[in-house]
Amino acid sequence: MLCFTSMKMVSSLGLVPLMIALVASWSSTAVVHGQLKNGFYSSSCPKAEAIVRSAVESAFKDDPSIAPGLLRLHFHDCFVQGCDGSVLISGSNAERSAPQNLGIRGFEVIDAAKAQLEASCPGVVSCADILALAARDSVDLVTKMFVWNLLKQSNGPSWAVPTGRRDGRVSSASQAAVLPSPLDSIAAQRQKFAAKGLDDHDLVTLAGAHTIGQTECRFMSYRLYNFTATGNADPTISQSFLAQLQTLCPRNGNGLKKIPLDRDSHGNFDTSFFKNVKAGNGVLESDQRLWDDANTRRIVENYAGTIRGLFGFRFDFEFSKAMIKMSGVEVKTGRDGEIRKVCSRAN
């Protein structure tokens, strides 16, 4: 949800087999925080990952836009109390009801997977793990949906998901204030990511998830009108893109109207997002601010790439690593937490 040379040319450079070997070698041994490990359910629930995959595939078949929704749901879970499934708990004072979580979706997909898992392996697979697996499967399905597009140089990442998370018992709307915001400066973004053990490289790489999906006009239209003291639009938006955005999101228009986060390529998981940021075509203010800071700009430039193809593969690889790192943030393992019977409430 990356390669910009032909597959023939990349193969001739030896990059395809090299990267496949690197990814396979790195993923097969990846173990993150606590007791997470690949294949955690291999004995206790051997079909766990296949069941989650099936639930995501079924939802994706009906509505491909569920993929970025599930990916975002996992992000929002990990940034509040760690990756413990607390965002899935319902209630008027729970995380999912917080203003910062407006528009998050995909709960029904997680619930469907959980119901199937409880029927197959009662009390074994956590909701937090289901969410981490569903995020990976969503990215993979977007890639495979466009497999026919390989001749147009489309590709995308996938990764082995270390599992073994347990579910949190508490979910508080007030704690959602720590979530990154579309209005955040680089300093604010950096602080929020650093609080979770994530650095600038992770920040930029994970922002690349905005290569798929949409946002609503209400989250960015303030950039288009009266943004400055003189009443002009955000000067960091390119003039050609500004006109396009003002057409999509007219003044006093429908704030719920959806627009792509990645101009001209929101259906492919590729490096177009970074090229757009470089060109002043970032939709969210927080995304465009990645170009304002010398360190994050350098990373954006690396992914945007002047050497076609090389940095596409690098983004695939780096995004997988960043997702594994993020999905290990403040996890509960061992005797911490619980395995919820229903994802929307504690036992």
mmCIF file of C-alpha atoms in Angstrom:
data_model
loop_
_atom_site.group_PDB
_atom_site.id
_atom_site.type_symbol
_atom_site.label_atom_id
_atom_site.label_comp_id
_atom_site.label_asym_id
_atom_site.label_seq_id
_atom_site.Cartn_x
_atom_site.Cartn_y
_atom_site.Cartn_z
ATOM 1 C CA MET A 1 0.000 0.000 0.000
ATOM 2 C CA LEU A 2 7.346 0.212 -5.070
ATOM 3 C CA CYS A 3 9.718 -0.211 -7.438
ATOM 4 C CA PHE A 4 10.024 2.366 -10.234
ATOM 5 C CA THR A 5 12.202 0.501 -12.673
ATOM 6 C CA SER A 6 11.173 -2.525 -14.658
ATOM 7 C CA MET A 7 11.349 -5.891 -12.922
ATOM 8 C CA LYS A 8 13.759 -7.037 -15.625
ATOM 9 C CA MET A 9 16.151 -4.195 -14.875
ATOM 10 C CA VAL A 10 15.976 -4.715 -11.108
ATOM 11 C CA SER A 11 16.633 -8.434 -11.497
ATOM 12 C CA SER A 12 19.617 -7.711 -13.697
ATOM 13 C CA LEU A 13 21.039 -5.624 -10.863
ATOM 14 C CA GLY A 14 20.654 -8.534 -8.497
ATOM 15 C CA LEU A 15 18.456 -6.507 -6.125
ATOM 16 C CA VAL A 16 15.404 -8.768 -6.117
ATOM 17 C CA PRO A 17 17.149 -11.924 -4.862
ATOM 18 C CA LEU A 18 19.270 -9.869 -2.466
ATOM 19 C CA MET A 19 16.298 -8.143 -0.850
ATOM 20 C CA ILE A 20 14.251 -11.354 -0.691
ATOM 21 C CA ALA A 21 17.132 -13.058 1.058
ATOM 22 C CA LEU A 22 17.590 -10.167 3.482
ATOM 23 C CA VAL A 23 13.892 -9.980 4.334
ATOM 24 C CA ALA A 24 13.577 -13.746 4.758
ATOM 25 C CA SER A 25 16.676 -13.923 6.927
ATOM 26 C CA TRP A 26 15.728 -10.945 9.085
ATOM 27 C CA SER A 27 12.070 -11.936 9.486
ATOM 28 C CA SER A 28 12.766 -15.554 10.368
ATOM 29 C CA THR A 29 14.721 -14.563 13.450
ATOM 30 C CA ALA A 30 12.831 -11.449 14.498
ATOM 31 C CA VAL A 31 11.895 -11.333 18.174
ATOM 32 C CA VAL A 32 10.754 -8.095 19.745
ATOM 33 C CA HIS A 33 9.890 -6.845 23.200
ATOM 34 C CA GLY A 34 9.077 -9.241 25.996
ATOM 35 C CA GLN A 35 8.048 -12.697 24.909
ATOM 36 C CA LEU A 36 6.764 -11.905 21.430
ATOM 37 C CA LYS A 37 7.973 -14.261 18.762
ATOM 38 C CA ASN A 38 7.102 -15.466 15.310
ATOM 39 C CA GLY A 39 4.841 -18.494 15.320
ATOM 40 C CA PHE A 40 3.703 -18.004 18.929
ATOM 41 C CA TYR A 41 0.462 -19.889 18.203
ATOM 42 C CA SER A 42 2.004 -22.680 16.131
ATOM 43 C CA SER A 43 1.089 -25.290 18.756
ATOM 44 C CA SER A 44 -1.749 -23.705 20.726
ATOM 45 C CA CYS A 45 -3.763 -22.517 17.696
ATOM 46 C CA PRO A 46 -2.047 -23.530 14.429
ATOM 47 C CA LYS A 47 -4.681 -21.923 12.188
ATOM 48 C CA ALA A 48 -4.726 -18.598 14.037
ATOM 49 C CA GLU A 49 -3.045 -16.514 11.350
ATOM 50 C CA ALA A 50 -5.041 -18.191 8.571
ATOM 51 C CA ILE A 51 -8.304 -17.423 10.382
ATOM 52 C CA VAL A 52 -7.390 -13.754 10.766
ATOM 53 C CA ARG A 53 -6.318 -13.602 7.149
ATOM 54 C CA SER A 54 -9.619 -15.109 6.036
ATOM 55 C CA ALA A 55 -11.635 -12.541 7.988
ATOM 56 C CA VAL A 56 -9.600 -9.667 6.551
ATOM 57 C CA GLU A 57 -9.848 -11.066 3.015
ATOM 58 C CA SER A 58 -13.629 -11.371 3.320
ATOM 59 C CA ALA A 59 -13.974 -7.750 4.441
ATOM 60 C CA PHE A 60 -11.472 -6.539 1.846
ATOM 61 C CA LYS A 61 -13.379 -8.273 -0.942
ATOM 62 C CA ASP A 62 -16.493 -6.314 -0.038
ATOM 63 C CA ASP A 63 -14.700 -3.034 0.663
ATOM 64 C CA PRO A 64 -11.003 -2.543 -0.194
ATOM 65 C CA SER A 65 -10.973 0.711 1.773
ATOM 66 C CA ILE A 66 -11.073 -1.371 4.957
ATOM 67 C CA ALA A 67 -7.328 -2.022 4.501
ATOM 68 C CA PRO A 68 -6.084 1.451 5.483
ATOM 69 C CA GLY A 69 -8.770 1.464 8.173
ATOM 70 C CA LEU A 70 -7.331 -1.629 9.838
ATOM 71 C CA LEU A 71 -3.791 -0.322 9.482
ATOM 72 C CA ARG A 72 -4.794 2.944 11.167
ATOM 73 C CA LEU A 73 -6.647 1.052 13.912
ATOM 74 C CA HIS A 74 -3.425 -0.763 14.816
ATOM 75 C CA PHE A 75 -1.474 2.525 14.906
ATOM 76 C CA HIS A 76 -4.034 4.111 17.193
ATOM 77 C CA ASP A 77 -3.956 1.125 19.508
ATOM 78 C CA CYS A 78 -0.183 1.083 19.907
ATOM 79 C CA PHE A 79 0.234 4.816 20.537
ATOM 80 C CA VAL A 80 -2.031 5.049 23.572
ATOM 81 C CA GLN A 81 -1.354 2.257 26.070
ATOM 82 C CA GLY A 82 0.873 0.149 23.884
ATOM 83 C CA CYS A 83 -0.293 -2.584 21.523
ATOM 84 C CA ASP A 84 -2.785 -4.170 23.913
ATOM 85 C CA GLY A 85 -6.079 -3.992 22.012
ATOM 86 C CA SER A 86 -7.419 -1.277 24.326
ATOM 87 C CA VAL A 87 -8.689 0.736 21.348
ATOM 88 C CA LEU A 88 -11.127 -2.106 20.643
ATOM 89 C CA ILE A 89 -12.985 -1.746 23.945
ATOM 90 C CA SER A 90 -16.294 0.055 23.533
ATOM 91 C CA GLY A 91 -17.879 2.535 25.941
ATOM 92 C CA SER A 92 -18.590 6.237 26.286
ATOM 93 C CA ASN A 93 -15.297 6.822 28.107
ATOM 94 C CA ALA A 94 -13.178 4.335 26.154
ATOM 95 C CA GLU A 95 -10.375 5.224 23.709
ATOM 96 C CA ARG A 96 -12.443 4.606 20.622
ATOM 97 C CA SER A 97 -14.913 7.335 21.693
ATOM 98 C CA ALA A 98 -12.193 9.996 22.049
ATOM 99 C CA PRO A 99 -12.212 12.919 19.560
ATOM 100 C CA GLN A 100 -8.740 11.853 18.390
ATOM 101 C CA ASN A 101 -10.252 8.565 17.208
ATOM 102 C CA LEU A 102 -12.939 10.066 15.002
ATOM 103 C CA GLY A 103 -13.342 7.931 11.914
ATOM 104 C CA ILE A 104 -11.341 4.881 12.981
ATOM 105 C CA ARG A 105 -12.902 1.738 11.605
ATOM 106 C CA GLY A 106 -12.497 -1.982 11.163
ATOM 107 C CA PHE A 107 -13.840 -3.120 14.528
ATOM 108 C CA GLU A 108 -16.290 -5.533 12.912
ATOM 109 C CA VAL A 109 -13.442 -7.283 11.091
ATOM 110 C CA ILE A 110 -11.535 -7.857 14.333
ATOM 111 C CA ASP A 111 -14.737 -9.058 16.005
ATOM 112 C CA ALA A 112 -15.397 -11.515 13.182
ATOM 113 C CA ALA A 113 -11.885 -12.937 13.396
ATOM 114 C CA LYS A 114 -12.153 -13.199 17.180
ATOM 115 C CA ALA A 115 -15.454 -15.082 16.991
ATOM 116 C CA GLN A 116 -13.924 -17.635 14.621
ATOM 117 C CA LEU A 117 -10.839 -17.994 16.792
ATOM 118 C CA GLU A 118 -12.899 -18.517 19.938
ATOM 119 C CA ALA A 119 -14.788 -21.274 18.162
ATOM 120 C CA SER A 120 -11.533 -22.917 17.073
ATOM 121 C CA CYS A 121 -9.184 -22.146 19.992
ATOM 122 C CA PRO A 122 -11.103 -20.718 22.970
ATOM 123 C CA GLY A 123 -9.189 -18.312 25.163
ATOM 124 C CA VAL A 124 -5.926 -18.552 23.252
ATOM 125 C CA VAL A 125 -5.489 -15.713 20.736
ATOM 126 C CA SER A 126 -5.512 -12.111 21.989
ATOM 127 C CA CYS A 127 -7.384 -9.274 20.343
ATOM 128 C CA ALA A 128 -4.126 -7.301 20.309
ATOM 129 C CA ASP A 129 -2.492 -10.000 18.174
ATOM 130 C CA ILE A 130 -5.500 -10.167 15.869
ATOM 131 C CA LEU A 131 -5.155 -6.427 15.281
ATOM 132 C CA ALA A 132 -1.412 -6.677 14.556
ATOM 133 C CA LEU A 133 -1.991 -9.544 12.111
ATOM 134 C CA ALA A 134 -4.902 -7.769 10.428
ATOM 135 C CA ALA A 135 -2.764 -4.662 9.834
ATOM 136 C CA ARG A 136 -0.103 -6.763 8.106
ATOM 137 C CA ASP A 137 -2.680 -8.666 6.065
ATOM 138 C CA SER A 138 -4.310 -5.416 4.965
ATOM 139 C CA VAL A 139 -1.088 -4.096 3.476
ATOM 140 C CA ASP A 140 -0.406 -7.440 1.828
ATOM 141 C CA LEU A 141 -3.884 -7.599 0.300
ATOM 142 C CA VAL A 142 -3.585 -4.112 -1.167
ATOM 143 C CA THR A 143 -0.330 -5.211 -2.777
ATOM 144 C CA LYS A 144 -1.842 -8.402 -4.166
ATOM 145 C CA MET A 145 -4.913 -6.592 -5.420
ATOM 146 C CA PHE A 146 -2.574 -4.706 -7.727
ATOM 147 C CA VAL A 147 -0.394 -7.686 -8.620
ATOM 148 C CA TRP A 148 -1.588 -7.269 -12.193
ATOM 149 C CA ASN A 149 0.062 -3.869 -12.020
ATOM 150 C CA LEU A 150 3.574 -5.310 -11.679
ATOM 151 C CA LEU A 151 4.315 -4.299 -15.234
ATOM 152 C CA LYS A 152 3.571 -0.781 -14.025
ATOM 153 C CA GLN A 153 6.137 -1.241 -11.272
ATOM 154 C CA SER A 154 3.809 -1.675 -8.278
ATOM 155 C CA ASN A 155 4.975 -3.654 -5.261
ATOM 156 C CA GLY A 156 4.518 -3.620 -1.505
ATOM 157 C CA PRO A 157 5.739 -4.904 1.839
ATOM 158 C CA SER A 158 4.759 -7.856 3.984
ATOM 159 C CA TRP A 159 6.327 -9.174 7.172
ATOM 160 C CA ALA A 160 6.232 -11.940 9.754
ATOM 161 C CA VAL A 161 4.287 -10.635 12.764
ATOM 162 C CA PRO A 162 5.752 -11.553 16.151
ATOM 163 C CA THR A 163 2.846 -12.595 18.378
ATOM 164 C CA GLY A 164 2.193 -13.349 22.024
ATOM 165 C CA ARG A 165 0.583 -10.060 23.091
ATOM 166 C CA ARG A 166 -2.042 -10.094 25.789
ATOM 167 C CA ASP A 167 -4.981 -7.735 26.034
ATOM 168 C CA GLY A 168 -5.246 -4.745 28.322
ATOM 169 C CA ARG A 169 -8.166 -4.432 30.700
ATOM 170 C CA VAL A 170 -8.418 -0.629 30.724
ATOM 171 C CA SER A 171 -9.382 1.825 27.989
ATOM 172 C CA SER A 172 -9.616 5.556 28.681
ATOM 173 C CA ALA A 173 -10.633 8.280 26.245
ATOM 174 C CA SER A 174 -8.494 10.835 28.061
ATOM 175 C CA GLN A 175 -5.338 8.866 27.292
ATOM 176 C CA ALA A 176 -5.937 9.245 23.552
ATOM 177 C CA ALA A 177 -4.545 12.791 23.817
ATOM 178 C CA VAL A 178 -1.083 11.318 23.132
ATOM 179 C CA LEU A 179 -2.061 10.296 19.599
ATOM 180 C CA PRO A 180 -0.280 12.086 16.737
ATOM 181 C CA SER A 181 -2.487 14.764 15.183
ATOM 182 C CA PRO A 182 -2.775 16.073 11.593
ATOM 183 C CA LEU A 183 -2.007 19.510 13.073
ATOM 184 C CA ASP A 184 1.237 18.448 14.762
ATOM 185 C CA SER A 185 4.513 20.226 14.114
ATOM 186 C CA ILE A 186 7.639 18.159 13.603
ATOM 187 C CA ALA A 187 8.627 18.868 17.200
ATOM 188 C CA ALA A 188 5.306 17.519 18.469
ATOM 189 C CA GLN A 189 5.465 14.472 16.206
ATOM 190 C CA ARG A 190 9.041 13.764 17.249
ATOM 191 C CA GLN A 191 8.134 13.958 20.933
ATOM 192 C CA LYS A 192 5.145 11.626 20.568
ATOM 193 C CA PHE A 193 7.122 9.044 18.626
ATOM 194 C CA ALA A 194 10.124 9.275 20.964
ATOM 195 C CA ALA A 195 7.808 8.605 23.921
ATOM 196 C CA LYS A 196 7.110 5.218 22.315
ATOM 197 C CA GLY A 197 10.759 4.468 21.600
ATOM 198 C CA LEU A 198 10.459 5.406 17.926
ATOM 199 C CA ASP A 199 12.953 7.687 16.185
ATOM 200 C CA ASP A 200 12.806 10.049 13.203
ATOM 201 C CA HIS A 201 13.409 7.206 10.775
ATOM 202 C CA ASP A 202 10.419 5.353 12.203
ATOM 203 C CA LEU A 203 8.327 8.539 12.121
ATOM 204 C CA VAL A 204 8.889 9.157 8.413
ATOM 205 C CA THR A 205 8.673 5.498 7.459
ATOM 206 C CA LEU A 206 5.402 4.927 9.298
ATOM 207 C CA ALA A 207 3.961 8.159 7.883
ATOM 208 C CA GLY A 208 4.437 6.392 4.560
ATOM 209 C CA ALA A 209 1.352 4.346 5.449
ATOM 210 C CA HIS A 210 -0.523 7.366 4.092
ATOM 211 C CA THR A 211 0.341 6.088 0.637
ATOM 212 C CA ILE A 212 -3.045 4.338 0.903
ATOM 213 C CA GLY A 213 -6.366 5.518 2.208
ATOM 214 C CA GLN A 214 -8.280 8.732 2.535
ATOM 215 C CA THR A 215 -8.977 11.524 4.974
ATOM 216 C CA GLU A 216 -11.908 13.900 5.334
ATOM 217 C CA CYS A 217 -11.958 17.531 4.304
ATOM 218 C CA ARG A 218 -12.520 18.627 7.906
ATOM 219 C CA PHE A 219 -9.047 17.400 8.854
ATOM 220 C CA MET A 220 -7.211 19.504 6.293
ATOM 221 C CA SER A 221 -9.458 22.221 4.805
ATOM 222 C CA TYR A 222 -8.192 24.764 7.364
ATOM 223 C CA ARG A 223 -4.961 24.740 5.342
ATOM 224 C CA LEU A 224 -6.803 26.006 2.286
ATOM 225 C CA TYR A 225 -8.487 29.147 3.615
ATOM 226 C CA ASN A 226 -7.325 31.812 6.071
ATOM 227 C CA PHE A 227 -4.368 29.710 7.192
ATOM 228 C CA THR A 228 -2.045 32.704 7.535
ATOM 229 C CA ALA A 229 -2.485 36.029 9.272
ATOM 230 C CA THR A 230 -3.101 37.596 5.866
ATOM 231 C CA GLY A 231 -5.890 35.152 5.012
ATOM 232 C CA ASN A 232 -3.969 33.058 2.528
ATOM 233 C CA ALA A 233 -3.639 29.293 2.236
ATOM 234 C CA ASP A 234 -0.780 27.289 3.740
ATOM 235 C CA PRO A 235 2.203 28.484 1.666
ATOM 236 C CA THR A 236 3.807 25.038 1.728
ATOM 237 C CA ILE A 237 1.067 23.661 -0.566
ATOM 238 C CA SER A 238 2.071 23.775 -4.225
ATOM 239 C CA GLN A 239 -0.113 26.162 -6.226
ATOM 240 C CA SER A 240 -1.361 23.511 -8.648
ATOM 241 C CA PHE A 241 -2.319 21.192 -5.813
ATOM 242 C CA LEU A 242 -3.954 24.010 -3.855
ATOM 243 C CA ALA A 243 -6.402 24.611 -6.687
ATOM 244 C CA GLN A 244 -7.193 20.909 -6.823
ATOM 245 C CA LEU A 245 -7.744 20.694 -3.062
ATOM 246 C CA GLN A 246 -9.974 23.781 -3.016
ATOM 247 C CA THR A 247 -12.121 22.148 -5.684
ATOM 248 C CA LEU A 248 -12.356 18.940 -3.658
ATOM 249 C CA CYS A 249 -12.936 20.764 -0.355
ATOM 250 C CA PRO A 250 -14.648 24.102 -1.089
ATOM 251 C CA ARG A 251 -14.997 26.731 1.600
ATOM 252 C CA ASN A 252 -17.943 25.840 3.885
ATOM 253 C CA GLY A 253 -18.341 22.567 1.985
ATOM 254 C CA ASN A 254 -19.063 19.080 3.289
ATOM 255 C CA GLY A 255 -16.387 18.407 5.900
ATOM 256 C CA LEU A 256 -17.073 14.664 5.762
ATOM 257 C CA LYS A 257 -16.164 14.381 2.091
ATOM 258 C CA LYS A 258 -13.279 11.954 1.637
ATOM 259 C CA ILE A 259 -10.156 12.752 -0.337
ATOM 260 C CA PRO A 260 -7.059 10.610 -1.062
ATOM 261 C CA LEU A 261 -4.058 11.002 1.222
ATOM 262 C CA ASP A 262 -1.704 10.198 -1.656
ATOM 263 C CA ARG A 263 -2.333 12.262 -4.764
ATOM 264 C CA ASP A 264 -2.790 10.077 -7.871
ATOM 265 C CA SER A 265 -1.692 6.833 -6.185
ATOM 266 C CA HIS A 266 -3.817 6.170 -3.103
ATOM 267 C CA GLY A 267 -4.604 2.604 -4.195
ATOM 268 C CA ASN A 268 -0.986 1.434 -4.357
ATOM 269 C CA PHE A 269 1.426 0.956 -1.479
ATOM 270 C CA ASP A 270 4.360 2.759 -3.066
ATOM 271 C CA THR A 271 6.724 5.699 -2.641
ATOM 272 C CA SER A 272 4.392 8.209 -4.293
ATOM 273 C CA PHE A 273 3.534 9.644 -0.869
ATOM 274 C CA PHE A 274 7.133 10.793 -0.354
ATOM 275 C CA LYS A 275 7.352 12.258 -3.836
ATOM 276 C CA ASN A 276 4.207 14.244 -3.071
ATOM 277 C CA VAL A 277 5.610 15.584 0.200
ATOM 278 C CA LYS A 278 8.779 16.624 -1.624
ATOM 279 C CA ALA A 279 6.700 18.442 -4.236
ATOM 280 C CA GLY A 280 4.483 20.268 -1.709
ATOM 281 C CA ASN A 281 1.564 17.933 -2.350
ATOM 282 C CA GLY A 282 1.139 16.512 1.144
ATOM 283 C CA VAL A 283 -2.534 16.478 2.129
ATOM 284 C CA LEU A 284 -2.207 16.558 5.917
ATOM 285 C CA GLU A 285 -0.247 19.369 7.520
ATOM 286 C CA SER A 286 1.681 16.879 9.674
ATOM 287 C CA ASP A 287 2.786 15.030 6.543
ATOM 288 C CA GLN A 288 3.946 18.154 4.718
ATOM 289 C CA ARG A 289 5.866 19.242 7.829
ATOM 290 C CA LEU A 290 8.176 16.280 7.253
ATOM 291 C CA TRP A 291 9.800 18.467 4.614
ATOM 292 C CA ASP A 292 10.415 21.349 7.047
ATOM 293 C CA ASP A 293 12.977 19.598 9.240
ATOM 294 C CA ALA A 294 16.463 18.800 7.947
ATOM 295 C CA ASN A 295 16.564 15.293 9.392
ATOM 296 C CA THR A 296 13.099 14.160 8.338
ATOM 297 C CA ARG A 297 13.584 15.826 4.941
ATOM 298 C CA ARG A 298 16.672 13.695 4.347
ATOM 299 C CA ILE A 299 14.662 10.539 4.989
ATOM 300 C CA VAL A 300 11.821 11.699 2.741
ATOM 301 C CA GLU A 301 14.357 12.387 -0.013
ATOM 302 C CA ASN A 302 15.812 8.908 0.376
ATOM 303 C CA TYR A 303 12.404 7.329 -0.103
ATOM 304 C CA ALA A 304 11.352 9.717 -2.863
ATOM 305 C CA GLY A 305 14.490 8.609 -4.649
ATOM 306 C CA THR A 306 16.278 10.102 -7.610
ATOM 307 C CA ILE A 307 17.603 6.663 -8.590
ATOM 308 C CA ARG A 308 14.471 4.930 -9.785
ATOM 309 C CA GLY A 309 13.711 1.599 -8.169
ATOM 310 C CA LEU A 310 16.367 1.415 -5.472
ATOM 311 C CA PHE A 311 14.509 3.404 -2.858
ATOM 312 C CA GLY A 312 11.223 1.689 -3.659
ATOM 313 C CA PHE A 313 12.656 -1.572 -2.414
ATOM 314 C CA ARG A 314 14.171 0.171 0.551
ATOM 315 C CA PHE A 315 10.790 1.536 1.642
ATOM 316 C CA ASP A 316 9.294 -1.971 1.467
ATOM 317 C CA PHE A 317 12.012 -3.291 3.718
ATOM 318 C CA GLU A 318 12.100 -0.351 6.121
ATOM 319 C CA PHE A 319 8.316 -0.179 6.483
ATOM 320 C CA SER A 320 8.203 -3.838 7.510
ATOM 321 C CA LYS A 321 10.897 -3.250 10.129
ATOM 322 C CA ALA A 322 9.189 -0.125 11.456
ATOM 323 C CA MET A 323 5.859 -1.922 11.752
ATOM 324 C CA ILE A 324 7.426 -4.760 13.722
ATOM 325 C CA LYS A 325 9.140 -2.233 15.987
ATOM 326 C CA MET A 326 5.961 -0.247 16.557
ATOM 327 C CA SER A 327 3.860 -3.356 17.170
ATOM 328 C CA GLY A 328 6.158 -4.211 20.083
ATOM 329 C CA VAL A 329 5.541 -0.938 21.925
ATOM 330 C CA GLU A 330 4.617 -1.469 25.591
ATOM 331 C CA VAL A 331 3.125 -4.898 24.933
ATOM 332 C CA LYS A 332 1.702 -7.080 27.668
ATOM 333 C CA THR A 333 3.009 -10.633 27.713
ATOM 334 C CA GLY A 334 3.254 -13.570 30.064
ATOM 335 C CA ARG A 335 0.909 -13.023 32.991
ATOM 336 C CA ASP A 336 0.158 -9.378 32.255
ATOM 337 C CA GLY A 337 -3.268 -8.525 30.908
ATOM 338 C CA GLU A 338 -5.692 -11.186 29.718
ATOM 339 C CA ILE A 339 -7.024 -12.944 26.649
ATOM 340 C CA ARG A 340 -10.396 -11.320 26.037
ATOM 341 C CA LYS A 341 -13.326 -13.508 25.045
ATOM 342 C CA VAL A 342 -14.876 -10.570 23.186
ATOM 343 C CA CYS A 343 -12.658 -7.788 21.860
ATOM 344 C CA SER A 344 -15.049 -4.977 22.687
ATOM 345 C CA ARG A 345 -14.990 -5.573 26.447
ATOM 346 C CA ALA A 346 -12.721 -6.839 29.183
ATOM 347 C CA ASN A 347 -13.512 -10.247 30.638
#
